[in-house]
Amino acid sequence: MARLCREFYARDTLDAARALLGKVLVRRLEGETLAGRVVETEAYVGRCDKACHAYGYRRTARTETLFAPPGTAYIYLIYGMYHCLNFVTEPEGEPAAVLLRALEPVAGTETMARLRYGDKPLTAYRKKNFLNGPGKVCRALALTRAENGLDLTGDTLFLCDGPEDIGLAPFPVSGKEHIIAGPRIGVDYAEEARDFPWRFRLAKED
DNA sequence: AGAACGATCGACT
DNA sequence: GTCGATCGTTCTA
């Protein structure tokens, strides 16, 4: 059990996307700890993936972060109003990342709910759809382009193996889980890459 | 300078 | 299931 180090990210992006499932994302915000368990990810690989912002090693102001060392946070604005959080992977110079699509709340739930819903009551519907999308996760963790380029081996935003690593009780033993792979969301424009089964989620066994 | 588009979400039918 | 919001990024000229 430990915080994930740079070597964890410096590998094949598909392997990283699968290995990140079940890990705990920690966000330190104004002295408070917000945390969630990773349950859904997607891989994006510049070398060969037309859905990746850095496809064909395309280098622009935005994609510059994808060329940063592995273990860097790549955060960008999408549709003019939402942000997406990614973890840069592969050896430095290979632009690639894992998109964080969904979390289960672990710590700081009240603050995350306030960031996401304000003072609106937390209905069953809102609870069910709390952190099940990349824009929702960034809203709940107060992550914007201001946090783009953050070093994930630092203290502001990082991943670790389990709740023990941030002084919390271990997760209760629950039913066995397995990884489901499927096509990515929202990349219909990406020609052959639209069908790559590079979305991974954690699900309960039947 | 201008136009097209998007790794989403929530409201609505 | 459909649709509009909303604006930075990217490309074209």
Short mmCIF file of C-alpha atoms (C1' of nucleotides) in Angstrom, two decimals:
data_model
loop_
_atom_site.label_atom_id
_atom_site.label_comp_id
_atom_site.label_asym_id
_atom_site.label_seq_id
_atom_site.Cartn_x
_atom_site.Cartn_y
_atom_site.Cartn_z
CA MET A 1 0.00 0.00 0.00
CA ALA A 2 1.39 3.30 -1.04
CA ARG A 3 1.04 6.41 -3.10
CA LEU A 4 1.50 5.72 -6.81
CA CYS A 5 4.92 6.87 -8.03
CA ARG A 6 6.04 8.09 -11.43
CA GLU A 7 7.02 4.59 -12.54
CA PHE A 8 3.39 3.50 -12.16
CA TYR A 9 2.38 5.92 -14.91
CA ALA A 10 5.41 5.34 -17.13
CA ARG A 11 4.01 2.32 -18.93
CA ASP A 12 1.60 1.20 -21.61
CA THR A 13 -1.53 3.34 -21.39
CA LEU A 14 -3.98 0.44 -21.65
CA ASP A 15 -2.22 -1.33 -18.78
CA ALA A 16 -2.30 1.89 -16.74
CA ALA A 17 -6.01 2.42 -17.47
CA ARG A 18 -6.79 -1.04 -16.10
CA ALA A 19 -4.37 -0.79 -13.17
CA LEU A 20 -5.90 2.51 -12.05
CA LEU A 21 -9.29 0.88 -11.43
CA GLY A 22 -9.84 0.50 -7.70
CA LYS A 23 -7.15 3.03 -6.76
CA VAL A 24 -8.02 6.04 -4.63
CA LEU A 25 -7.75 9.56 -6.04
CA VAL A 26 -6.95 12.19 -3.40
CA ARG A 27 -7.46 15.93 -3.76
CA ARG A 28 -6.24 18.27 -1.01
CA LEU A 29 -8.32 21.44 -1.08
CA GLU A 30 -7.88 24.22 1.47
CA GLY A 31 -6.73 21.78 4.14
CA GLU A 32 -9.51 19.31 3.49
CA THR A 33 -9.12 15.88 1.92
CA LEU A 34 -11.47 14.88 -0.89
CA ALA A 35 -11.13 11.32 -2.17
CA GLY A 36 -12.83 8.80 -4.43
CA ARG A 37 -12.33 5.27 -5.68
CA VAL A 38 -11.60 5.00 -9.42
CA VAL A 39 -14.26 2.88 -11.15
CA GLU A 40 -14.08 3.95 -14.80
CA THR A 41 -11.24 5.03 -17.11
CA GLU A 42 -10.42 5.48 -20.80
CA ALA A 43 -7.10 5.29 -22.63
CA TYR A 44 -5.90 7.85 -25.20
CA VAL A 45 -2.68 7.27 -27.16
CA GLY A 46 -1.26 9.97 -29.43
CA ARG A 47 0.90 7.63 -31.48
CA CYS A 48 -2.00 5.70 -33.04
CA ASP A 49 -5.36 7.01 -31.78
CA LYS A 50 -7.35 9.57 -33.78
CA ALA A 51 -9.46 10.35 -30.70
CA CYS A 52 -6.41 11.62 -28.79
CA HIS A 53 -5.78 15.36 -28.75
CA ALA A 54 -2.13 14.63 -29.54
CA TYR A 55 -2.82 12.20 -32.40
CA GLY A 56 0.18 11.89 -34.65
CA TYR A 57 2.30 13.73 -32.04
CA ARG A 58 0.37 16.94 -32.74
CA ARG A 59 1.89 19.59 -30.50
CA THR A 60 -0.14 22.71 -29.61
CA ALA A 61 -0.53 24.91 -26.55
CA ARG A 62 -3.21 22.56 -25.23
CA THR A 63 -1.50 19.24 -25.94
CA GLU A 64 1.80 20.39 -24.47
CA THR A 65 0.84 18.77 -21.15
CA LEU A 66 0.58 15.37 -22.84
CA PHE A 67 4.29 15.64 -23.61
CA ALA A 68 5.10 16.26 -19.93
CA PRO A 69 6.56 13.47 -17.74
CA PRO A 70 4.28 10.55 -16.83
CA GLY A 71 2.41 11.25 -13.62
CA THR A 72 1.29 14.72 -14.69
CA ALA A 73 -2.36 15.88 -14.59
CA TYR A 74 -3.75 16.87 -17.99
CA ILE A 75 -6.90 18.97 -17.48
CA TYR A 76 -8.74 20.67 -20.33
CA LEU A 77 -12.02 22.46 -20.93
CA ILE A 78 -14.63 20.68 -23.02
CA TYR A 79 -17.89 21.97 -24.56
CA GLY A 80 -17.17 25.40 -23.13
CA MET A 81 -18.28 24.48 -19.63
CA TYR A 82 -16.84 21.24 -18.28
CA HIS A 83 -13.39 19.97 -17.42
CA CYS A 84 -11.83 16.54 -17.85
CA LEU A 85 -9.01 15.11 -15.70
CA ASN A 86 -6.41 12.80 -17.25
CA PHE A 87 -3.25 11.13 -15.96
CA VAL A 88 -0.30 11.36 -18.36
CA THR A 89 1.24 7.94 -19.12
CA GLU A 90 4.04 6.28 -21.15
CA PRO A 91 7.70 7.34 -21.14
CA GLU A 92 8.12 11.10 -21.48
CA GLY A 93 7.71 12.23 -25.08
CA GLU A 94 5.03 9.66 -25.93
CA PRO A 95 1.86 11.77 -25.64
CA ALA A 96 -0.79 9.61 -23.97
CA ALA A 97 -3.09 9.68 -20.97
CA VAL A 98 -5.85 7.95 -19.03
CA LEU A 99 -9.12 9.88 -18.76
CA LEU A 100 -10.85 9.58 -15.39
CA ARG A 101 -14.54 8.94 -16.10
CA ALA A 102 -16.02 7.99 -12.73
CA LEU A 103 -15.37 7.74 -8.98
CA GLU A 104 -17.14 6.40 -5.92
CA PRO A 105 -16.95 8.88 -3.01
CA VAL A 106 -14.50 7.97 -0.22
CA ALA A 107 -13.82 11.14 1.79
CA GLY A 108 -14.97 14.74 1.85
CA THR A 109 -18.35 13.75 0.45
CA GLU A 110 -20.17 16.75 1.91
CA THR A 111 -17.74 19.21 0.35
CA MET A 112 -17.84 17.38 -2.98
CA ALA A 113 -21.65 17.47 -2.91
CA ARG A 114 -21.62 21.19 -2.20
CA LEU A 115 -19.17 21.84 -5.04
CA ARG A 116 -21.36 19.86 -7.38
CA TYR A 117 -24.89 20.76 -6.26
CA GLY A 118 -24.54 23.87 -4.12
CA ASP A 119 -27.28 23.94 -1.52
CA LYS A 120 -29.73 21.81 -3.49
CA PRO A 121 -30.93 18.81 -1.48
CA LEU A 122 -29.09 15.54 -2.12
CA THR A 123 -31.86 13.44 -3.64
CA ALA A 124 -31.55 9.75 -4.48
CA TYR A 125 -31.21 10.73 -8.15
CA ARG A 126 -28.36 13.11 -7.40
CA LYS A 127 -26.64 10.53 -5.18
CA LYS A 128 -26.83 7.96 -7.95
CA ASN A 129 -25.38 10.37 -10.52
CA PHE A 130 -22.88 12.01 -8.20
CA LEU A 131 -19.48 11.21 -9.74
CA ASN A 132 -20.36 9.11 -12.80
CA GLY A 133 -18.88 11.32 -15.50
CA PRO A 134 -15.62 13.17 -16.16
CA GLY A 135 -17.16 16.64 -15.95
CA LYS A 136 -18.90 15.76 -12.71
CA VAL A 137 -15.67 14.50 -11.13
CA CYS A 138 -13.80 17.70 -11.94
CA ARG A 139 -16.63 19.85 -10.62
CA ALA A 140 -16.76 17.91 -7.34
CA LEU A 141 -12.99 18.10 -6.88
CA ALA A 142 -12.74 21.79 -7.88
CA LEU A 143 -10.37 20.98 -10.74
CA THR A 144 -10.04 23.43 -13.65
CA ARG A 145 -7.37 24.44 -16.13
CA ALA A 146 -5.68 26.19 -13.22
CA GLU A 147 -4.67 22.69 -12.10
CA ASN A 148 -3.49 21.57 -15.54
CA GLY A 149 0.09 20.30 -15.35
CA LEU A 150 -0.01 19.41 -11.64
CA ASP A 151 2.54 16.79 -10.62
CA LEU A 152 0.67 13.69 -9.41
CA THR A 153 3.62 12.73 -7.22
CA GLY A 154 3.03 15.92 -5.22
CA ASP A 155 0.65 16.60 -2.34
CA THR A 156 -2.23 18.45 -4.00
CA LEU A 157 -3.56 15.73 -6.27
CA PHE A 158 -2.39 12.11 -6.25
CA LEU A 159 -3.44 8.47 -6.37
CA CYS A 160 -2.82 5.75 -3.85
CA ASP A 161 -3.55 2.04 -3.45
CA GLY A 162 -6.19 2.34 -0.77
CA PRO A 163 -7.78 4.41 2.00
CA GLU A 164 -5.10 3.24 4.47
CA ASP A 165 -2.64 5.46 2.61
CA ILE A 166 -4.51 8.57 3.73
CA GLY A 167 -5.23 7.36 7.25
CA LEU A 168 -8.71 5.94 6.67
CA ALA A 169 -10.14 2.52 7.42
CA PRO A 170 -9.68 -0.11 4.69
CA PHE A 171 -12.58 -0.73 2.33
CA PRO A 172 -14.94 -3.39 3.71
CA VAL A 173 -14.57 -6.73 1.95
CA SER A 174 -17.26 -6.91 -0.70
CA GLY A 175 -18.14 -9.19 -3.60
CA LYS A 176 -15.53 -9.89 -6.26
CA GLU A 177 -15.24 -7.35 -9.05
CA HIS A 178 -14.09 -7.64 -12.63
CA ILE A 179 -13.08 -5.29 -15.44
CA ILE A 180 -15.40 -4.67 -18.37
CA ALA A 181 -13.82 -3.28 -21.57
CA GLY A 182 -15.91 -1.46 -24.17
CA PRO A 183 -15.83 1.36 -26.72
CA ARG A 184 -15.13 4.89 -25.54
CA ILE A 185 -17.78 7.56 -25.13
CA GLY A 186 -18.18 10.62 -27.35
CA VAL A 187 -15.52 9.83 -29.97
CA ASP A 188 -17.71 8.94 -32.94
CA TYR A 189 -15.70 11.33 -35.13
CA ALA A 190 -12.48 9.35 -34.65
CA GLU A 191 -12.87 6.96 -37.63
CA GLU A 192 -11.46 3.49 -36.85
CA ALA A 193 -10.44 4.59 -33.34
CA ARG A 194 -14.09 5.05 -32.35
CA ASP A 195 -14.39 1.29 -31.96
CA PHE A 196 -11.23 0.68 -29.91
CA PRO A 197 -12.34 -1.10 -26.68
CA TRP A 198 -10.36 1.31 -24.53
CA ARG A 199 -12.97 2.14 -21.90
CA PHE A 200 -12.62 0.17 -18.70
CA ARG A 201 -14.96 -0.07 -15.75
CA LEU A 202 -15.12 -2.00 -12.54
CA ALA A 203 -18.29 -4.04 -12.01
CA LYS A 204 -19.60 -6.54 -9.49
CA GLU A 205 -19.59 -10.21 -10.43
CA ASP A 206 -23.07 -11.64 -10.99
"C1'" DA B 1 -10.44 37.60 -38.14
"C1'" DG B 2 -13.78 34.17 -38.54
"C1'" DA B 3 -15.77 29.66 -38.33
"C1'" DA B 4 -16.31 24.96 -36.85
"C1'" DC B 5 -16.16 21.83 -33.40
"C1'" DG B 6 -15.97 19.26 -29.09
"C1'" DA B 7 -12.93 12.85 -24.48
"C1'" DT B 8 -20.30 16.61 -21.40
"C1'" DC B 9 -24.27 17.41 -18.79
"C1'" DG B 10 -28.94 18.22 -17.42
"C1'" DA B 11 -33.53 19.29 -18.81
"C1'" DC B 12 -37.01 17.65 -21.28
"C1'" DT B 13 -40.42 14.44 -24.50
"C1'" DG C 1 -34.65 8.85 -26.54
"C1'" DT C 2 -33.52 14.36 -28.16
"C1'" DC C 3 -31.55 18.91 -27.68
"C1'" DG C 4 -29.35 23.25 -26.29
"C1'" DA C 5 -25.86 25.55 -23.40
"C1'" DT C 6 -21.35 27.76 -23.88
"C1'" DC C 7 -16.43 29.09 -25.03
"C1'" DG C 8 -11.54 27.67 -25.65
"C1'" DT C 9 -8.90 25.44 -29.16
"C1'" DT C 10 -7.71 24.73 -33.66
"C1'" DC C 11 -7.54 25.48 -38.34
"C1'" DT C 12 -8.10 28.35 -42.47
"C1'" DA C 13 -7.08 32.53 -44.84
#
